[in-house]
Amino acid sequence: DILGRRLPRLGLSAPPSLLWVLTTSRLGFIPLYAAIKHASAHSLLSSPYIQALVQFSLAFTNGFSAYLAFIYGPDTVYLRHNKEKASFLLAIYNVAGMTAGSWLMNLLVWVRYF
């Protein structure tokens, strides 16, 4: 996560028009984690190296996309006096997204997807 948040400061970033692609593609981690959970002992997905790589990828893309969203979000607001309100709403939606993700995970555990 920390590395993903640092990368834009070093000059590597995604354009604002493509940030939605990165954040939406992160939904692919849900079935990937389910596949890892149900992988047989001799499967490539059961390798601790693959599991560490998947966990690193999730954390990296989380930090990278969150940092860019907080940078690009207020810039899309035209009126200067509304930029602070936009930043506040962005923070609220960030917490709401984490809450929704937690509820989704609880639901998936309850239906024995995980």
PDB file of C-alpha atoms in Angstrom:
ATOM      1  CA  ASP A   1       0.000   0.000   0.000  1.00  0.00           C
ATOM      2  CA  ILE A   2       2.769   2.404   0.935  1.00  0.00           C
ATOM      3  CA  LEU A   3       4.661   1.668  -2.275  1.00  0.00           C
ATOM      4  CA  GLY A   4       1.519   2.283  -4.325  1.00  0.00           C
ATOM      5  CA  ARG A   5       1.018   5.629  -2.604  1.00  0.00           C
ATOM      6  CA  ARG A   6       4.644   6.611  -3.222  1.00  0.00           C
ATOM      7  CA  LEU A   7       4.803   5.760  -6.921  1.00  0.00           C
ATOM      8  CA  PRO A   8       2.855   8.806  -8.175  1.00  0.00           C
ATOM      9  CA  ARG A   9       5.255  11.060  -6.296  1.00  0.00           C
ATOM     10  CA  LEU A  10       8.077   9.501  -8.326  1.00  0.00           C
ATOM     11  CA  GLY A  11       6.352  10.376 -11.568  1.00  0.00           C
ATOM     12  CA  LEU A  12       4.517   7.155 -12.437  1.00  0.00           C
ATOM     13  CA  SER A  13       0.763   7.584 -12.516  1.00  0.00           C
ATOM     14  CA  ALA A  14      -2.368   6.849 -14.498  1.00  0.00           C
ATOM     15  CA  PRO A  15      -4.329   9.545 -16.310  1.00  0.00           C
ATOM     16  CA  PRO A  16      -7.565  10.613 -14.599  1.00  0.00           C
ATOM     17  CA  SER A  17      -9.652   9.249 -17.475  1.00  0.00           C
ATOM     18  CA  LEU A  18      -8.328   5.707 -16.870  1.00  0.00           C
ATOM     19  CA  LEU A  19      -8.450   5.635 -13.079  1.00  0.00           C
ATOM     20  CA  TRP A  20     -11.925   4.065 -13.134  1.00  0.00           C
ATOM     21  CA  VAL A  21     -10.498   1.116 -15.131  1.00  0.00           C
ATOM     22  CA  LEU A  22      -7.884   0.436 -12.450  1.00  0.00           C
ATOM     23  CA  THR A  23     -10.329   0.686  -9.565  1.00  0.00           C
ATOM     24  CA  THR A  24     -13.004  -1.413 -11.283  1.00  0.00           C
ATOM     25  CA  SER A  25     -10.544  -4.112 -12.287  1.00  0.00           C
ATOM     26  CA  ARG A  26      -9.715  -4.599  -8.612  1.00  0.00           C
ATOM     27  CA  LEU A  27     -13.041  -6.442  -8.298  1.00  0.00           C
ATOM     28  CA  GLY A  28     -11.208  -9.342  -9.934  1.00  0.00           C
ATOM     29  CA  PHE A  29      -9.480  -9.970  -6.624  1.00  0.00           C
ATOM     30  CA  ILE A  30     -12.723 -11.357  -5.153  1.00  0.00           C
ATOM     31  CA  PRO A  31     -12.877 -14.492  -7.337  1.00  0.00           C
ATOM     32  CA  LEU A  32      -9.082 -14.754  -7.252  1.00  0.00           C
ATOM     33  CA  TYR A  33      -9.110 -14.973  -3.452  1.00  0.00           C
ATOM     34  CA  ALA A  34     -11.904 -17.554  -3.634  1.00  0.00           C
ATOM     35  CA  ALA A  35      -9.850 -19.600  -6.106  1.00  0.00           C
ATOM     36  CA  ILE A  36      -6.839 -19.423  -3.803  1.00  0.00           C
ATOM     37  CA  LYS A  37      -8.963 -20.513  -0.835  1.00  0.00           C
ATOM     38  CA  HIS A  38     -10.306 -23.556  -2.695  1.00  0.00           C
ATOM     39  CA  ALA A  39      -7.103 -24.466  -4.557  1.00  0.00           C
ATOM     40  CA  SER A  40      -5.818 -27.995  -4.174  1.00  0.00           C
ATOM     41  CA  ALA A  41      -2.508 -28.573  -2.414  1.00  0.00           C
ATOM     42  CA  HIS A  42      -0.692 -29.236  -5.692  1.00  0.00           C
ATOM     43  CA  SER A  43      -2.130 -26.236  -7.538  1.00  0.00           C
ATOM     44  CA  LEU A  44      -0.093 -23.213  -8.506  1.00  0.00           C
ATOM     45  CA  LEU A  45      -2.523 -21.028  -6.535  1.00  0.00           C
ATOM     46  CA  SER A  46      -1.657 -22.835  -3.313  1.00  0.00           C
ATOM     47  CA  SER A  47       1.954 -21.673  -3.566  1.00  0.00           C
ATOM     48  CA  PRO A  48       2.834 -19.203  -0.807  1.00  0.00           C
ATOM     49  CA  TYR A  49       4.745 -17.142  -3.378  1.00  0.00           C
ATOM     50  CA  ILE A  50       1.667 -16.753  -5.573  1.00  0.00           C
ATOM     51  CA  GLN A  51      -0.444 -15.892  -2.526  1.00  0.00           C
ATOM     52  CA  ALA A  52       2.103 -13.264  -1.444  1.00  0.00           C
ATOM     53  CA  LEU A  53       2.167 -11.844  -4.979  1.00  0.00           C
ATOM     54  CA  VAL A  54      -1.639 -11.594  -5.053  1.00  0.00           C
ATOM     55  CA  GLN A  55      -1.676  -9.913  -1.628  1.00  0.00           C
ATOM     56  CA  PHE A  56       1.052  -7.498  -2.722  1.00  0.00           C
ATOM     57  CA  SER A  57      -0.911  -6.700  -5.903  1.00  0.00           C
ATOM     58  CA  LEU A  58      -4.065  -5.964  -3.916  1.00  0.00           C
ATOM     59  CA  ALA A  59      -2.226  -3.682  -1.486  1.00  0.00           C
ATOM     60  CA  PHE A  60      -0.249  -1.959  -4.247  1.00  0.00           C
ATOM     61  CA  THR A  61      -3.274  -1.222  -6.424  1.00  0.00           C
ATOM     62  CA  ASN A  62      -5.202  -0.057  -3.347  1.00  0.00           C
ATOM     63  CA  GLY A  63      -2.559   2.502  -2.419  1.00  0.00           C
ATOM     64  CA  PHE A  64      -1.991   3.588  -6.017  1.00  0.00           C
ATOM     65  CA  SER A  65      -5.653   4.078  -6.918  1.00  0.00           C
ATOM     66  CA  ALA A  66      -6.603   5.676  -3.582  1.00  0.00           C
ATOM     67  CA  TYR A  67      -3.763   8.178  -3.781  1.00  0.00           C
ATOM     68  CA  LEU A  68      -4.623   9.142  -7.352  1.00  0.00           C
ATOM     69  CA  ALA A  69      -8.331   9.419  -6.516  1.00  0.00           C
ATOM     70  CA  PHE A  70      -7.587  11.832  -3.696  1.00  0.00           C
ATOM     71  CA  ILE A  71      -5.331  13.859  -6.006  1.00  0.00           C
ATOM     72  CA  TYR A  72      -7.604  13.914  -9.055  1.00  0.00           C
ATOM     73  CA  GLY A  73     -10.937  14.197  -7.254  1.00  0.00           C
ATOM     74  CA  PRO A  74     -10.791  17.811  -6.057  1.00  0.00           C
ATOM     75  CA  ASP A  75      -9.212  18.904  -9.362  1.00  0.00           C
ATOM     76  CA  THR A  76     -12.395  17.958 -11.199  1.00  0.00           C
ATOM     77  CA  VAL A  77     -14.385  20.555  -9.242  1.00  0.00           C
ATOM     78  CA  TYR A  78     -14.453  23.879 -11.079  1.00  0.00           C
ATOM     79  CA  LEU A  79     -15.401  26.291  -8.332  1.00  0.00           C
ATOM     80  CA  ARG A  80     -12.563  26.817  -5.895  1.00  0.00           C
ATOM     81  CA  HIS A  81     -14.812  27.125  -2.830  1.00  0.00           C
ATOM     82  CA  ASN A  82     -16.297  23.664  -3.542  1.00  0.00           C
ATOM     83  CA  LYS A  83     -12.945  21.819  -3.644  1.00  0.00           C
ATOM     84  CA  GLU A  84     -12.888  21.375   0.135  1.00  0.00           C
ATOM     85  CA  LYS A  85     -16.410  19.955   0.056  1.00  0.00           C
ATOM     86  CA  ALA A  86     -15.387  17.585  -2.718  1.00  0.00           C
ATOM     87  CA  SER A  87     -12.417  16.370  -0.667  1.00  0.00           C
ATOM     88  CA  PHE A  88     -14.678  15.794   2.315  1.00  0.00           C
ATOM     89  CA  LEU A  89     -17.157  13.811   0.201  1.00  0.00           C
ATOM     90  CA  LEU A  90     -14.305  11.788  -1.264  1.00  0.00           C
ATOM     91  CA  ALA A  91     -13.205  10.804   2.233  1.00  0.00           C
ATOM     92  CA  ILE A  92     -16.772   9.838   3.177  1.00  0.00           C
ATOM     93  CA  TYR A  93     -17.172   7.709   0.030  1.00  0.00           C
ATOM     94  CA  ASN A  94     -13.810   6.083   0.736  1.00  0.00           C
ATOM     95  CA  VAL A  95     -15.038   4.955   4.156  1.00  0.00           C
ATOM     96  CA  ALA A  96     -18.397   3.928   2.661  1.00  0.00           C
ATOM     97  CA  GLY A  97     -16.582   1.813   0.074  1.00  0.00           C
ATOM     98  CA  MET A  98     -14.551   0.049   2.749  1.00  0.00           C
ATOM     99  CA  THR A  99     -17.733  -0.569   4.745  1.00  0.00           C
ATOM    100  CA  ALA A 100     -19.507  -1.979   1.698  1.00  0.00           C
ATOM    101  CA  GLY A 101     -16.503  -4.209   1.004  1.00  0.00           C
ATOM    102  CA  SER A 102     -16.590  -5.531   4.563  1.00  0.00           C
ATOM    103  CA  TRP A 103     -20.307  -6.269   4.285  1.00  0.00           C
ATOM    104  CA  LEU A 104     -19.760  -7.985   0.942  1.00  0.00           C
ATOM    105  CA  MET A 105     -17.027 -10.151   2.435  1.00  0.00           C
ATOM    106  CA  ASN A 106     -19.277 -11.105   5.356  1.00  0.00           C
ATOM    107  CA  LEU A 107     -22.020 -12.029   2.898  1.00  0.00           C
ATOM    108  CA  LEU A 108     -19.613 -14.135   0.818  1.00  0.00           C
ATOM    109  CA  VAL A 109     -18.392 -15.920   3.934  1.00  0.00           C
ATOM    110  CA  TRP A 110     -21.982 -16.491   5.047  1.00  0.00           C
ATOM    111  CA  VAL A 111     -22.950 -18.091   1.713  1.00  0.00           C
ATOM    112  CA  ARG A 112     -19.727 -20.146   1.931  1.00  0.00           C
ATOM    113  CA  TYR A 113     -18.118 -18.588  -1.140  1.00  0.00           C
ATOM    114  CA  PHE A 114     -15.042 -18.235   1.060  1.00  0.00           C
TER     115      PHE A 114
END
